[in-house]
XYZ file of C-alpha atoms in Angstrom:
119
model
C -82.924 -33.477 30.748
C -80.253 -33.679 28.102
C -76.606 -33.040 28.866
C -73.433 -32.509 26.925
C -70.540 -34.174 28.721
C -66.874 -33.293 28.564
C -64.688 -35.536 30.681
C -61.036 -35.394 31.758
C -60.257 -32.108 30.013
C -56.629 -31.488 30.953
C -55.392 -27.903 31.154
C -52.150 -26.434 32.427
C -52.491 -23.253 34.486
C -50.978 -21.196 37.294
C -53.527 -21.323 40.145
C -52.847 -21.877 43.828
C -52.082 -20.150 47.097
C -48.380 -21.026 47.061
C -45.987 -18.791 45.104
C -44.436 -21.781 43.308
C -47.867 -22.777 41.969
C -48.286 -19.381 40.345
C -44.718 -19.461 39.032
C -44.341 -23.075 37.865
C -47.958 -23.999 37.136
C -49.487 -27.456 37.187
C -52.075 -29.680 35.543
C -55.792 -29.421 36.241
C -58.617 -31.677 35.066
C -62.224 -30.703 34.288
C -65.409 -32.722 34.091
C -68.240 -30.666 32.610
C -71.961 -31.423 32.477
C -73.798 -28.868 30.354
C -77.583 -29.008 30.492
C -78.933 -28.274 27.020
C -82.053 -29.242 25.124
C -80.516 -31.217 22.255
C -83.783 -32.619 20.868
C -83.590 -30.566 17.661
C -80.024 -31.739 16.975
C -81.054 -35.344 17.575
C -83.377 -35.095 14.568
C -81.560 -32.603 12.344
C -78.003 -33.952 12.719
C -76.900 -30.308 12.391
C -74.146 -28.803 14.557
C -75.988 -25.468 14.540
C -78.763 -27.098 16.583
C -76.526 -27.958 19.525
C -73.545 -26.595 21.466
C -70.158 -27.322 19.909
C -67.878 -29.294 22.224
C -64.834 -27.832 20.520
C -66.044 -24.260 21.084
C -66.876 -24.977 24.725
C -63.376 -26.350 25.270
C -61.874 -23.178 23.759
C -64.059 -21.045 26.043
C -63.068 -23.061 29.113
C -59.377 -22.906 28.225
C -59.478 -19.123 27.735
C -61.480 -18.414 30.910
C -59.400 -20.774 33.037
C -55.936 -19.712 31.873
C -56.161 -15.953 31.250
C -55.789 -15.087 34.964
C -54.188 -16.633 38.038
C -56.329 -17.432 41.070
C -55.540 -18.556 44.588
C -58.581 -20.791 44.907
C -60.085 -23.522 42.765
C -63.466 -22.161 43.809
C -62.782 -18.869 42.008
C -61.331 -20.576 38.929
C -64.385 -22.847 38.672
C -66.775 -19.894 39.071
C -65.042 -17.879 36.349
C -65.272 -20.894 34.067
C -68.981 -21.413 34.759
C -69.662 -17.712 34.173
C -67.873 -17.839 30.810
C -69.854 -20.888 29.663
C -73.217 -19.419 30.659
C -72.346 -16.073 29.077
C -71.084 -17.535 25.800
C -73.717 -20.244 25.250
C -77.316 -19.090 25.829
C -78.644 -22.610 25.148
C -76.795 -23.945 28.209
C -79.125 -23.378 31.136
C -77.001 -25.150 33.755
C -73.300 -25.937 34.022
C -71.981 -28.498 36.509
C -68.223 -28.273 36.837
C -65.848 -30.581 38.651
C -62.366 -29.082 38.791
C -59.602 -31.434 39.934
C -56.082 -30.606 41.035
C -54.165 -33.903 40.890
C -50.746 -32.379 41.612
C -51.648 -30.167 44.580
C -48.604 -29.605 46.800
C -49.982 -31.592 49.733
C -47.887 -34.175 51.529
C -50.296 -37.087 51.212
C -51.126 -39.924 48.852
C -54.257 -38.844 46.950
C -55.762 -39.027 43.479
C -56.803 -35.388 43.370
C -58.332 -32.586 45.383
C -60.996 -30.439 43.813
C -64.297 -28.627 43.834
C -67.726 -29.127 42.310
C -69.997 -26.228 41.447
C -73.386 -26.111 39.767
C -74.562 -22.840 38.236
C -77.874 -22.104 36.539
C -78.905 -19.332 34.268
């Protein structure tokens, strides 16, 4: 099946269980796999026959930053819900949400969650 990929989308937000995370904010990184039938667009070369990456990024940014959540799990779910609601041609959204600056005393690249949601 066809997929639209958005990789390393960096957004600043105020999610976390610690008060300083909700006050100071931090960077988050998304990897998105959107399952869409893009066959028509492959032949037409018309943006109207696919899902606009730019519009998806705006949707993700709005959904992810308009509220503050304790858990990455909740933030990822809200984001998946927004994508599936806004884009009827997306029948599955796989979301990896990374938190590279989590306040954990350890040497790590990132902590995060992966969710897969279908229509």
